[in-house]
JSON list of C-alpha atoms and ligand atoms in Angstrom, two decimals:
[
{"chain": "G", "resi": 1, "resn": "MET", "atom": "CA", "xyz": [-3.04, 23.94, 18.62]},
{"chain": "G", "resi": 2, "resn": "ASP", "atom": "CA", "xyz": [-4.15, 20.32, 18.45]},
{"chain": "G", "resi": 3, "resn": "THR", "atom": "CA", "xyz": [-1.11, 18.11, 18.93]},
{"chain": "G", "resi": 4, "resn": "THR", "atom": "CA", "xyz": [-2.93, 14.79, 18.88]},
{"chain": "G", "resi": 5, "resn": "ILE", "atom": "CA", "xyz": [-1.73, 13.84, 15.41]},
{"chain": "G", "resi": 6, "resn": "ALA", "atom": "CA", "xyz": [1.89, 14.68, 16.27]},
{"chain": "G", "resi": 7, "resn": "ARG", "atom": "CA", "xyz": [1.67, 12.57, 19.41]},
{"chain": "G", "resi": 8, "resn": "ASN", "atom": "CA", "xyz": [0.01, 9.71, 17.58]},
{"chain": "G", "resi": 9, "resn": "ILE", "atom": "CA", "xyz": [2.81, 9.72, 15.02]},
{"chain": "G", "resi": 10, "resn": "GLU", "atom": "CA", "xyz": [5.43, 9.58, 17.77]},
{"chain": "G", "resi": 11, "resn": "THR", "atom": "CA", "xyz": [3.68, 6.58, 19.25]},
{"chain": "G", "resi": 12, "resn": "VAL", "atom": "CA", "xyz": [3.43, 4.77, 15.91]},
{"chain": "G", "resi": 13, "resn": "GLN", "atom": "CA", "xyz": [7.08, 5.48, 15.13]},
{"chain": "G", "resi": 14, "resn": "ALA", "atom": "CA", "xyz": [8.12, 4.17, 18.56]},
{"chain": "G", "resi": 15, "resn": "ASN", "atom": "CA", "xyz": [6.08, 1.01, 17.95]},
{"chain": "G", "resi": 16, "resn": "ILE", "atom": "CA", "xyz": [7.68, 0.56, 14.53]},
{"chain": "G", "resi": 17, "resn": "LYS", "atom": "CA", "xyz": [11.12, 0.86, 16.09]},
{"chain": "G", "resi": 18, "resn": "GLN", "atom": "CA", "xyz": [10.23, -1.61, 18.81]},
{"chain": "G", "resi": 19, "resn": "ALA", "atom": "CA", "xyz": [8.91, -4.20, 16.33]},
{"chain": "G", "resi": 20, "resn": "ALA", "atom": "CA", "xyz": [11.94, -3.71, 14.08]},
{"chain": "G", "resi": 21, "resn": "ASP", "atom": "CA", "xyz": [14.32, -4.12, 17.02]},
{"chain": "G", "resi": 22, "resn": "LYS", "atom": "CA", "xyz": [12.55, -7.29, 18.08]},
{"chain": "G", "resi": 23, "resn": "ALA", "atom": "CA", "xyz": [12.98, -8.71, 14.58]},
{"chain": "G", "resi": 24, "resn": "GLY", "atom": "CA", "xyz": [16.58, -7.51, 14.26]},
{"chain": "G", "resi": 25, "resn": "ARG", "atom": "CA", "xyz": [15.61, -5.16, 11.44]},
{"chain": "G", "resi": 26, "resn": "ASN", "atom": "CA", "xyz": [16.55, -1.56, 10.70]},
{"chain": "G", "resi": 27, "resn": "PRO", "atom": "CA", "xyz": [13.50, 0.68, 11.34]},
{"chain": "G", "resi": 28, "resn": "GLU", "atom": "CA", "xyz": [14.63, 2.86, 8.45]},
{"chain": "G", "resi": 29, "resn": "ASP", "atom": "CA", "xyz": [13.84, 0.00, 6.08]},
{"chain": "G", "resi": 30, "resn": "ILE", "atom": "CA", "xyz": [10.16, 0.39, 6.95]},
{"chain": "G", "resi": 31, "resn": "LEU", "atom": "CA", "xyz": [8.02, 3.10, 5.38]},
{"chain": "G", "resi": 32, "resn": "LEU", "atom": "CA", "xyz": [5.21, 4.49, 7.49]},
{"chain": "G", "resi": 33, "resn": "LEU", "atom": "CA", "xyz": [2.53, 5.26, 4.92]},
{"chain": "G", "resi": 34, "resn": "ALA", "atom": "CA", "xyz": [-0.05, 7.64, 6.38]},
{"chain": "G", "resi": 35, "resn": "VAL", "atom": "CA", "xyz": [-3.49, 6.57, 5.19]},
{"chain": "G", "resi": 36, "resn": "SER", "atom": "CA", "xyz": [-5.38, 9.83, 4.75]},
{"chain": "G", "resi": 37, "resn": "LYS", "atom": "CA", "xyz": [-8.70, 8.64, 3.33]},
{"chain": "G", "resi": 38, "resn": "THR", "atom": "CA", "xyz": [-11.67, 10.74, 4.55]},
{"chain": "G", "resi": 39, "resn": "ILE", "atom": "CA", "xyz": [-9.28, 13.17, 6.27]},
{"chain": "G", "resi": 40, "resn": "ASP", "atom": "CA", "xyz": [-9.37, 16.88, 5.34]},
{"chain": "G", "resi": 41, "resn": "PRO", "atom": "CA", "xyz": [-6.26, 18.46, 3.80]},
{"chain": "G", "resi": 42, "resn": "ASP", "atom": "CA", "xyz": [-5.85, 20.75, 6.84]},
{"chain": "G", "resi": 43, "resn": "ARG", "atom": "CA", "xyz": [-5.50, 17.79, 9.18]},
{"chain": "G", "resi": 44, "resn": "ILE", "atom": "CA", "xyz": [-3.38, 15.84, 6.73]},
{"chain": "G", "resi": 45, "resn": "GLN", "atom": "CA", "xyz": [-1.03, 18.83, 6.64]},
{"chain": "G", "resi": 46, "resn": "LEU", "atom": "CA", "xyz": [-0.36, 18.33, 10.37]},
{"chain": "G", "resi": 47, "resn": "ALA", "atom": "CA", "xyz": [1.00, 14.86, 9.60]},
{"chain": "G", "resi": 48, "resn": "VAL", "atom": "CA", "xyz": [2.98, 16.16, 6.65]},
{"chain": "G", "resi": 49, "resn": "ASP", "atom": "CA", "xyz": [4.52, 18.77, 8.98]},
{"chain": "G", "resi": 50, "resn": "CYS", "atom": "CA", "xyz": [5.69, 15.89, 11.17]},
{"chain": "G", "resi": 51, "resn": "GLY", "atom": "CA", "xyz": [7.56, 14.49, 8.19]},
{"chain": "G", "resi": 52, "resn": "LEU", "atom": "CA", "xyz": [5.04, 12.02, 6.82]},
{"chain": "G", "resi": 53, "resn": "THR", "atom": "CA", "xyz": [5.14, 12.96, 3.15]},
{"chain": "G", "resi": 54, "resn": "GLU", "atom": "CA", "xyz": [3.98, 9.63, 1.72]},
{"chain": "G", "resi": 55, "resn": "LEU", "atom": "CA", "xyz": [0.20, 9.36, 1.81]},
{"chain": "G", "resi": 56, "resn": "GLY", "atom": "CA", "xyz": [-2.11, 6.48, 0.94]},
{"chain": "G", "resi": 57, "resn": "GLU", "atom": "CA", "xyz": [-5.62, 6.89, -0.43]},
{"chain": "G", "resi": 58, "resn": "ASN", "atom": "CA", "xyz": [-8.04, 4.15, -1.42]},
{"chain": "G", "resi": 59, "resn": "LYS", "atom": "CA", "xyz": [-10.08, 6.17, -3.92]},
{"chain": "G", "resi": 60, "resn": "VAL", "atom": "CA", "xyz": [-8.97, 7.76, -7.16]},
{"chain": "G", "resi": 61, "resn": "GLN", "atom": "CA", "xyz": [-11.39, 10.65, -6.63]},
{"chain": "G", "resi": 62, "resn": "GLU", "atom": "CA", "xyz": [-9.88, 11.52, -3.25]},
{"chain": "G", "resi": 63, "resn": "ILE", "atom": "CA", "xyz": [-6.38, 11.71, -4.70]},
{"chain": "G", "resi": 64, "resn": "MET", "atom": "CA", "xyz": [-7.71, 13.99, -7.46]},
{"chain": "G", "resi": 65, "resn": "ASP", "atom": "CA", "xyz": [-9.44, 16.23, -4.90]},
{"chain": "G", "resi": 66, "resn": "LYS", "atom": "CA", "xyz": [-6.45, 16.51, -2.58]},
{"chain": "G", "resi": 67, "resn": "TYR", "atom": "CA", "xyz": [-3.66, 16.55, -5.14]},
{"chain": "G", "resi": 68, "resn": "ASP", "atom": "CA", "xyz": [-3.46, 20.32, -5.59]},
{"chain": "G", "resi": 69, "resn": "LYS", "atom": "CA", "xyz": [-4.20, 21.13, -1.96]},
{"chain": "G", "resi": 70, "resn": "LEU", "atom": "CA", "xyz": [-1.09, 19.49, -0.53]},
{"chain": "G", "resi": 71, "resn": "GLN", "atom": "CA", "xyz": [2.46, 20.03, -1.74]},
{"chain": "G", "resi": 72, "resn": "GLY", "atom": "CA", "xyz": [5.50, 17.79, -1.69]},
{"chain": "G", "resi": 73, "resn": "ILE", "atom": "CA", "xyz": [3.54, 14.57, -1.30]},
{"chain": "G", "resi": 74, "resn": "LYS", "atom": "CA", "xyz": [4.22, 11.13, -2.70]},
{"chain": "G", "resi": 75, "resn": "TRP", "atom": "CA", "xyz": [0.78, 9.63, -3.24]},
{"chain": "G", "resi": 76, "resn": "HIS", "atom": "CA", "xyz": [0.11, 5.90, -3.08]},
{"chain": "G", "resi": 77, "resn": "LEU", "atom": "CA", "xyz": [-3.07, 4.29, -4.35]},
{"chain": "G", "resi": 78, "resn": "ILE", "atom": "CA", "xyz": [-3.96, 1.50, -1.91]},
{"chain": "G", "resi": 79, "resn": "GLY", "atom": "CA", "xyz": [-7.58, 0.76, -2.87]},
{"chain": "G", "resi": 80, "resn": "HIS", "atom": "CA", "xyz": [-9.24, -1.06, -5.74]},
{"chain": "G", "resi": 81, "resn": "LEU", "atom": "CA", "xyz": [-8.56, 0.52, -9.13]},
{"chain": "G", "resi": 82, "resn": "GLN", "atom": "CA", "xyz": [-10.96, 0.26, -12.05]},
{"chain": "G", "resi": 83, "resn": "THR", "atom": "CA", "xyz": [-9.30, 0.09, -15.46]},
{"chain": "G", "resi": 84, "resn": "ASN", "atom": "CA", "xyz": [-11.25, 3.11, -16.70]},
{"chain": "G", "resi": 85, "resn": "LYS", "atom": "CA", "xyz": [-9.74, 5.28, -13.95]},
{"chain": "G", "resi": 86, "resn": "VAL", "atom": "CA", "xyz": [-6.08, 4.51, -14.55]},
{"chain": "G", "resi": 87, "resn": "LYS", "atom": "CA", "xyz": [-5.76, 7.57, -16.76]},
{"chain": "G", "resi": 88, "resn": "TYR", "atom": "CA", "xyz": [-6.61, 9.93, -13.89]},
{"chain": "G", "resi": 89, "resn": "ILE", "atom": "CA", "xyz": [-3.85, 8.82, -11.56]},
{"chain": "G", "resi": 90, "resn": "ILE", "atom": "CA", "xyz": [-1.11, 7.51, -13.83]},
{"chain": "G", "resi": 91, "resn": "ASP", "atom": "CA", "xyz": [0.98, 10.68, -13.41]},
{"chain": "G", "resi": 92, "resn": "LYS", "atom": "CA", "xyz": [-0.10, 11.46, -9.84]},
{"chain": "G", "resi": 93, "resn": "VAL", "atom": "CA", "xyz": [0.92, 8.43, -7.78]},
{"chain": "G", "resi": 94, "resn": "CYS", "atom": "CA", "xyz": [4.30, 6.85, -7.08]},
{"chain": "G", "resi": 95, "resn": "LEU", "atom": "CA", "xyz": [3.06, 3.35, -6.28]},
{"chain": "G", "resi": 96, "resn": "ILE", "atom": "CA", "xyz": [-0.15, 1.42, -7.00]},
{"chain": "G", "resi": 97, "resn": "HIS", "atom": "CA", "xyz": [-0.54, -1.22, -4.26]},
{"chain": "G", "resi": 98, "resn": "SER", "atom": "CA", "xyz": [-3.71, -2.81, -5.57]},
{"chain": "G", "resi": 99, "resn": "VAL", "atom": "CA", "xyz": [-3.06, -4.50, -8.91]},
{"chain": "G", "resi": 100, "resn": "ASP", "atom": "CA", "xyz": [-5.29, -7.56, -8.97]},
{"chain": "G", "resi": 101, "resn": "SER", "atom": "CA", "xyz": [-5.57, -8.59, -12.63]},
{"chain": "G", "resi": 102, "resn": "LEU", "atom": "CA", "xyz": [-3.55, -8.78, -15.81]},
{"chain": "G", "resi": 103, "resn": "LYS", "atom": "CA", "xyz": [-6.16, -6.59, -17.47]},
{"chain": "G", "resi": 104, "resn": "LEU", "atom": "CA", "xyz": [-5.46, -3.80, -14.98]},
{"chain": "G", "resi": 105, "resn": "ALA", "atom": "CA", "xyz": [-1.68, -4.22, -15.25]},
{"chain": "G", "resi": 106, "resn": "LYS", "atom": "CA", "xyz": [-1.95, -3.96, -19.05]},
{"chain": "G", "resi": 107, "resn": "GLU", "atom": "CA", "xyz": [-4.00, -0.79, -18.79]},
{"chain": "G", "resi": 108, "resn": "ILE", "atom": "CA", "xyz": [-1.44, 0.73, -16.41]},
{"chain": "G", "resi": 109, "resn": "SER", "atom": "CA", "xyz": [1.31, -0.24, -18.84]},
{"chain": "G", "resi": 110, "resn": "ARG", "atom": "CA", "xyz": [-0.54, 1.29, -21.79]},
{"chain": "G", "resi": 111, "resn": "HIS", "atom": "CA", "xyz": [-1.05, 4.62, -20.04]},
{"chain": "G", "resi": 112, "resn": "ALA", "atom": "CA", "xyz": [2.50, 4.64, -18.67]},
{"chain": "G", "resi": 113, "resn": "VAL", "atom": "CA", "xyz": [3.87, 4.19, -22.19]},
{"chain": "G", "resi": 114, "resn": "LYS", "atom": "CA", "xyz": [1.67, 7.03, -23.40]},
{"chain": "G", "resi": 115, "resn": "LYS", "atom": "CA", "xyz": [2.94, 9.34, -20.66]},
{"chain": "G", "resi": 116, "resn": "ASN", "atom": "CA", "xyz": [6.50, 8.14, -21.11]},
{"chain": "G", "resi": 117, "resn": "LEU", "atom": "CA", "xyz": [6.90, 7.14, -17.47]},
{"chain": "G", "resi": 118, "resn": "THR", "atom": "CA", "xyz": [7.44, 3.94, -15.52]},
{"chain": "G", "resi": 119, "resn": "MET", "atom": "CA", "xyz": [4.79, 3.03, -12.96]},
{"chain": "G", "resi": 120, "resn": "ASP", "atom": "CA", "xyz": [5.73, 1.07, -9.85]},
{"chain": "G", "resi": 121, "resn": "ILE", "atom": "CA", "xyz": [3.12, -1.49, -8.81]},
{"chain": "G", "resi": 122, "resn": "LEU", "atom": "CA", "xyz": [2.39, -4.17, -6.24]},
{"chain": "G", "resi": 123, "resn": "ILE", "atom": "CA", "xyz": [0.16, -7.21, -6.65]},
{"chain": "G", "resi": 124, "resn": "GLU", "atom": "CA", "xyz": [-2.62, -7.35, -4.09]},
{"chain": "G", "resi": 125, "resn": "VAL", "atom": "CA", "xyz": [-2.97, -10.81, -2.58]},
{"chain": "G", "resi": 126, "resn": "ASN", "atom": "CA", "xyz": [-6.09, -12.06, -0.84]},
{"chain": "G", "resi": 127, "resn": "VAL", "atom": "CA", "xyz": [-4.26, -14.49, 1.42]},
{"chain": "G", "resi": 128, "resn": "ALA", "atom": "CA", "xyz": [-7.23, -15.62, 3.44]},
{"chain": "G", "resi": 129, "resn": "SER", "atom": "CA", "xyz": [-9.47, -15.83, 0.31]},
{"chain": "G", "resi": 130, "resn": "GLU", "atom": "CA", "xyz": [-12.04, -13.59, 1.90]},
{"chain": "G", "resi": 131, "resn": "GLU", "atom": "CA", "xyz": [-15.08, -13.10, -0.34]},
{"chain": "G", "resi": 132, "resn": "SER", "atom": "CA", "xyz": [-15.36, -9.44, 0.55]},
{"chain": "G", "resi": 133, "resn": "LYS", "atom": "CA", "xyz": [-11.78, -8.60, -0.42]},
{"chain": "G", "resi": 134, "resn": "PHE", "atom": "CA", "xyz": [-10.05, -7.72, -3.63]},
{"chain": "G", "resi": 135, "resn": "GLY", "atom": "CA", "xyz": [-6.79, -9.34, -4.63]},
{"chain": "G", "resi": 136, "resn": "VAL", "atom": "CA", "xyz": [-5.63, -12.51, -6.31]},
{"chain": "G", "resi": 137, "resn": "SER", "atom": "CA", "xyz": [-5.27, -15.86, -4.56]},
{"chain": "G", "resi": 138, "resn": "MET", "atom": "CA", "xyz": [-1.83, -17.11, -3.51]},
{"chain": "G", "resi": 139, "resn": "GLU", "atom": "CA", "xyz": [-1.81, -19.57, -6.45]},
{"chain": "G", "resi": 140, "resn": "GLU", "atom": "CA", "xyz": [-2.56, -16.85, -8.99]},
{"chain": "G", "resi": 141, "resn": "VAL", "atom": "CA", "xyz": [0.38, -14.68, -7.99]},
{"chain": "G", "resi": 142, "resn": "GLU", "atom": "CA", "xyz": [3.25, -16.39, -9.82]},
{"chain": "G", "resi": 143, "resn": "PRO", "atom": "CA", "xyz": [1.49, -16.65, -13.20]},
{"chain": "G", "resi": 144, "resn": "LEU", "atom": "CA", "xyz": [0.49, -13.00, -12.89]},
{"chain": "G", "resi": 145, "resn": "VAL", "atom": "CA", "xyz": [4.07, -12.00, -12.03]},
{"chain": "G", "resi": 146, "resn": "ARG", "atom": "CA", "xyz": [5.29, -13.79, -15.16]},
{"chain": "G", "resi": 147, "resn": "GLU", "atom": "CA", "xyz": [2.81, -11.94, -17.38]},
{"chain": "G", "resi": 148, "resn": "ILE", "atom": "CA", "xyz": [3.51, -8.57, -15.76]},
{"chain": "G", "resi": 149, "resn": "SER", "atom": "CA", "xyz": [7.25, -9.07, -16.25]},
{"chain": "G", "resi": 150, "resn": "LYS", "atom": "CA", "xyz": [6.66, -8.82, -20.01]},
{"chain": "G", "resi": 151, "resn": "LEU", "atom": "CA", "xyz": [4.83, -5.49, -19.90]},
{"chain": "G", "resi": 152, "resn": "PRO", "atom": "CA", "xyz": [6.62, -2.26, -20.81]},
{"chain": "G", "resi": 153, "resn": "ASN", "atom": "CA", "xyz": [6.78, 0.73, -18.43]},
{"chain": "G", "resi": 154, "resn": "VAL", "atom": "CA", "xyz": [5.53, -1.08, -15.34]},
{"chain": "G", "resi": 155, "resn": "CYS", "atom": "CA", "xyz": [7.91, -2.13, -12.58]},
{"chain": "G", "resi": 156, "resn": "LEU", "atom": "CA", "xyz": [6.62, -4.80, -10.22]},
{"chain": "G", "resi": 157, "resn": "LYS", "atom": "CA", "xyz": [8.08, -3.96, -6.81]},
{"chain": "G", "resi": 158, "resn": "GLY", "atom": "CA", "xyz": [6.35, -6.53, -4.62]},
{"chain": "G", "resi": 159, "resn": "LEU", "atom": "CA", "xyz": [3.18, -7.67, -2.92]},
{"chain": "G", "resi": 160, "resn": "MET", "atom": "CA", "xyz": [0.45, -6.13, -0.79]},
{"chain": "G", "resi": 161, "resn": "THR", "atom": "CA", "xyz": [-2.28, -7.59, 1.39]},
{"chain": "G", "resi": 162, "resn": "VAL", "atom": "CA", "xyz": [-5.17, -6.37, 3.47]},
{"chain": "G", "resi": 163, "resn": "ALA", "atom": "CA", "xyz": [-5.29, -8.87, 6.32]},
{"chain": "G", "resi": 164, "resn": "PRO", "atom": "CA", "xyz": [-8.59, -9.80, 7.97]},
{"chain": "G", "resi": 165, "resn": "TYR", "atom": "CA", "xyz": [-9.92, -7.51, 10.65]},
{"chain": "G", "resi": 166, "resn": "VAL", "atom": "CA", "xyz": [-9.03, -9.08, 14.00]},
{"chain": "G", "resi": 167, "resn": "GLU", "atom": "CA", "xyz": [-9.09, -7.94, 17.63]},
{"chain": "G", "resi": 168, "resn": "ASN", "atom": "CA", "xyz": [-5.86, -9.79, 18.37]},
{"chain": "G", "resi": 169, "resn": "ALA", "atom": "CA", "xyz": [-3.06, -8.98, 15.92]},
{"chain": "G", "resi": 170, "resn": "GLU", "atom": "CA", "xyz": [-1.39, -12.32, 16.60]},
{"chain": "G", "resi": 171, "resn": "LEU", "atom": "CA", "xyz": [-4.19, -13.98, 14.64]},
{"chain": "G", "resi": 172, "resn": "ASN", "atom": "CA", "xyz": [-2.84, -12.32, 11.49]},
{"chain": "G", "resi": 173, "resn": "ARG", "atom": "CA", "xyz": [0.74, -13.53, 12.00]},
{"chain": "G", "resi": 174, "resn": "PRO", "atom": "CA", "xyz": [0.17, -16.61, 9.76]},
{"chain": "G", "resi": 175, "resn": "VAL", "atom": "CA", "xyz": [-1.17, -14.32, 7.01]},
{"chain": "G", "resi": 176, "resn": "PHE", "atom": "CA", "xyz": [1.96, -12.17, 7.11]},
{"chain": "G", "resi": 177, "resn": "GLN", "atom": "CA", "xyz": [4.18, -15.27, 7.23]},
{"chain": "G", "resi": 178, "resn": "LYS", "atom": "CA", "xyz": [2.50, -16.64, 4.11]},
{"chain": "G", "resi": 179, "resn": "MET", "atom": "CA", "xyz": [3.01, -13.33, 2.32]},
{"chain": "G", "resi": 180, "resn": "LYS", "atom": "CA", "xyz": [6.70, -13.27, 3.22]},
{"chain": "G", "resi": 181, "resn": "GLN", "atom": "CA", "xyz": [7.15, -16.86, 2.09]},
{"chain": "G", "resi": 182, "resn": "LEU", "atom": "CA", "xyz": [5.42, -16.18, -1.23]},
{"chain": "G", "resi": 183, "resn": "PHE", "atom": "CA", "xyz": [7.59, -13.10, -1.70]},
{"chain": "G", "resi": 184, "resn": "VAL", "atom": "CA", "xyz": [10.78, -15.10, -1.06]},
{"chain": "G", "resi": 185, "resn": "ASP", "atom": "CA", "xyz": [9.62, -17.97, -3.30]},
{"chain": "G", "resi": 186, "resn": "ILE", "atom": "CA", "xyz": [8.88, -15.70, -6.24]},
{"chain": "G", "resi": 187, "resn": "ASN", "atom": "CA", "xyz": [12.15, -13.80, -5.87]},
{"chain": "G", "resi": 188, "resn": "GLY", "atom": "CA", "xyz": [13.87, -17.19, -5.88]},
{"chain": "G", "resi": 189, "resn": "LYS", "atom": "CA", "xyz": [12.51, -18.02, -9.33]},
{"chain": "G", "resi": 190, "resn": "SER", "atom": "CA", "xyz": [14.69, -15.40, -11.00]},
{"chain": "G", "resi": 191, "resn": "ILE", "atom": "CA", "xyz": [11.95, -14.20, -13.31]},
{"chain": "G", "resi": 192, "resn": "ASP", "atom": "CA", "xyz": [13.33, -11.79, -15.92]},
{"chain": "G", "resi": 193, "resn": "ASN", "atom": "CA", "xyz": [12.93, -8.11, -15.02]},
{"chain": "G", "resi": 194, "resn": "ILE", "atom": "CA", "xyz": [11.56, -8.91, -11.56]},
{"chain": "G", "resi": 195, "resn": "THR", "atom": "CA", "xyz": [13.30, -8.06, -8.31]},
{"chain": "G", "resi": 196, "resn": "MET", "atom": "CA", "xyz": [10.75, -7.50, -5.62]},
{"chain": "G", "resi": 197, "resn": "ASP", "atom": "CA", "xyz": [11.78, -5.53, -2.54]},
{"chain": "G", "resi": 198, "resn": "THR", "atom": "CA", "xyz": [8.45, -4.29, -1.19]},
{"chain": "G", "resi": 199, "resn": "LEU", "atom": "CA", "xyz": [5.96, -5.99, 1.12]},
{"chain": "G", "resi": 200, "resn": "SER", "atom": "CA", "xyz": [3.02, -3.73, 1.95]},
{"chain": "G", "resi": 201, "resn": "MET", "atom": "CA", "xyz": [1.19, -5.22, 4.92]},
{"chain": "G", "resi": 202, "resn": "GLY", "atom": "CA", "xyz": [0.00, -4.20, 8.37]},
{"chain": "G", "resi": 203, "resn": "MET", "atom": "CA", "xyz": [-2.54, -1.57, 9.40]},
{"chain": "G", "resi": 204, "resn": "THR", "atom": "CA", "xyz": [-3.34, 0.17, 12.69]},
{"chain": "G", "resi": 205, "resn": "GLY", "atom": "CA", "xyz": [-4.37, -3.04, 14.43]},
{"chain": "G", "resi": 206, "resn": "ASP", "atom": "CA", "xyz": [-1.50, -5.25, 13.38]},
{"chain": "G", "resi": 207, "resn": "TYR", "atom": "CA", "xyz": [1.46, -3.33, 11.94]},
{"chain": "G", "resi": 208, "resn": "GLY", "atom": "CA", "xyz": [3.80, -4.46, 14.73]},
{"chain": "G", "resi": 209, "resn": "VAL", "atom": "CA", "xyz": [3.27, -8.13, 13.89]},
{"chain": "G", "resi": 210, "resn": "ALA", "atom": "CA", "xyz": [3.51, -7.35, 10.16]},
{"chain": "G", "resi": 211, "resn": "ILE", "atom": "CA", "xyz": [6.92, -5.72, 10.73]},
{"chain": "G", "resi": 212, "resn": "GLU", "atom": "CA", "xyz": [8.13, -8.70, 12.72]},
{"chain": "G", "resi": 213, "resn": "GLU", "atom": "CA", "xyz": [7.20, -10.84, 9.72]},
{"chain": "G", "resi": 214, "resn": "GLY", "atom": "CA", "xyz": [8.90, -8.64, 7.14]},
{"chain": "G", "resi": 215, "resn": "ALA", "atom": "CA", "xyz": [6.67, -5.74, 6.10]},
{"chain": "G", "resi": 216, "resn": "THR", "atom": "CA", "xyz": [8.54, -2.90, 4.35]},
{"chain": "G", "resi": 217, "resn": "ILE", "atom": "CA", "xyz": [5.49, -0.62, 4.13]},
{"chain": "G", "resi": 218, "resn": "VAL", "atom": "CA", "xyz": [2.88, -0.35, 6.87]},
{"chain": "G", "resi": 219, "resn": "ARG", "atom": "CA", "xyz": [-0.34, 1.51, 6.05]},
{"chain": "G", "resi": 220, "resn": "VAL", "atom": "CA", "xyz": [-1.63, 3.33, 9.11]},
{"chain": "G", "resi": 221, "resn": "GLY", "atom": "CA", "xyz": [-4.73, 5.53, 9.17]},
{"chain": "G", "resi": 222, "resn": "THR", "atom": "CA", "xyz": [-6.63, 5.38, 12.46]},
{"chain": "G", "resi": 223, "resn": "GLY", "atom": "CA", "xyz": [-3.42, 5.14, 14.48]},
{"chain": "G", "resi": 224, "resn": "ILE", "atom": "CA", "xyz": [-2.40, 8.56, 13.15]},
{"chain": "G", "resi": 225, "resn": "PHE", "atom": "CA", "xyz": [-5.61, 10.50, 12.47]},
{"chain": "G", "resi": 226, "resn": "GLY", "atom": "CA", "xyz": [-8.02, 8.81, 14.89]},
{"chain": "G", "resi": 227, "resn": "GLU", "atom": "CA", "xyz": [-11.30, 7.11, 14.01]},
{"chain": "G", "resi": 228, "resn": "ARG", "atom": "CA", "xyz": [-12.60, 7.97, 10.56]},
{"chain": "G", "resi": 229, "resn": "VAL", "atom": "CA", "xyz": [-15.98, 9.64, 10.19]},
{"chain": "G", "resi": 230, "resn": "TYR", "atom": "CA", "xyz": [-17.84, 8.52, 7.08]},
{"chain": "G", "resi": 231, "resn": "LEU", "atom": "CA", "xyz": [-20.46, 11.05, 6.02]},
{"chain": "W", "resi": 319, "resn": "LIG", "atom": "C1", "xyz": [-8.07, 2.29, 5.34]},
{"chain": "W", "resi": 319, "resn": "LIG", "atom": "C2", "xyz": [-6.95, 1.42, 4.89]},
{"chain": "W", "resi": 319, "resn": "LIG", "atom": "C3", "xyz": [-5.81, 1.25, 5.70]},
{"chain": "W", "resi": 319, "resn": "LIG", "atom": "C4", "xyz": [-5.62, 1.88, 7.06]},
{"chain": "W", "resi": 319, "resn": "LIG", "atom": "O1", "xyz": [-6.49, 1.32, 8.00]},
{"chain": "W", "resi": 319, "resn": "LIG", "atom": "P1", "xyz": [-6.37, 1.68, 9.56]},
{"chain": "W", "resi": 319, "resn": "LIG", "atom": "O2", "xyz": [-6.94, 0.51, 10.24]},
{"chain": "W", "resi": 319, "resn": "LIG", "atom": "O3", "xyz": [-7.15, 2.93, 9.76]},
{"chain": "W", "resi": 319, "resn": "LIG", "atom": "O4", "xyz": [-4.94, 1.89, 9.86]},
{"chain": "W", "resi": 319, "resn": "LIG", "atom": "C5", "xyz": [-4.79, 0.44, 5.19]},
{"chain": "W", "resi": 319, "resn": "LIG", "atom": "N1", "xyz": [-4.87, -0.14, 3.99]},
{"chain": "W", "resi": 319, "resn": "LIG", "atom": "C6", "xyz": [-5.95, 0.00, 3.19]},
{"chain": "W", "resi": 319, "resn": "LIG", "atom": "C7", "xyz": [-5.98, -0.69, 1.88]},
{"chain": "W", "resi": 319, "resn": "LIG", "atom": "C8", "xyz": [-7.03, 0.78, 3.62]},
{"chain": "W", "resi": 319, "resn": "LIG", "atom": "O5", "xyz": [-8.09, 0.93, 2.82]}
]
């Protein structure tokens, strides 16, 4: 049997512990979200068997395809969400990381009301204002938080970012520091109905640094499943 995935997970978990220790944090306060995009259910199951039951996908269609093939999973949507696709995942995911407009938040709220559930969401922030990335700018976050706080059946849990791709993770430390600061600032404003406790940041290349700077969810794909093959 192929034990690569199991060994990879052990390595990632050891790294998480090390980064948490360095920052004086409890490793149990950090969720390792296994990013399973492009990975077949059979291989994903190997990670699930190691105890990773929270999975992140960046496409609605992939969650739909895998939903019935894997049991006992908490699915997270981590990629861009079009308003017309909210209806497909509203009762399938536990957290939407990628809310980047009031229009989208309103659509999530509308469908959540219809289904009589409360949807947890994060606002995606494009810290480095990269053209190629989704997410709102740092300045747009607070006004968006205030509007979202008025919507029924959505619970804003925190912020998410996809940091730039870098060879040296240290280069992303300022990005993670800005996210943490923004998070603390907004929590300090005591906006009605808002208590944020979730910071989703850090991927295979930089999750250690992200944890040192306060990440509570790290999204790791390659570090667990190996290089992705796009067909
Ligand atoms: C693919 C993806 C990840 C995981 O990336 P790796 O570098 O493979 O760990 C994390 N977050 C998002 C939003 C992604 O699309």
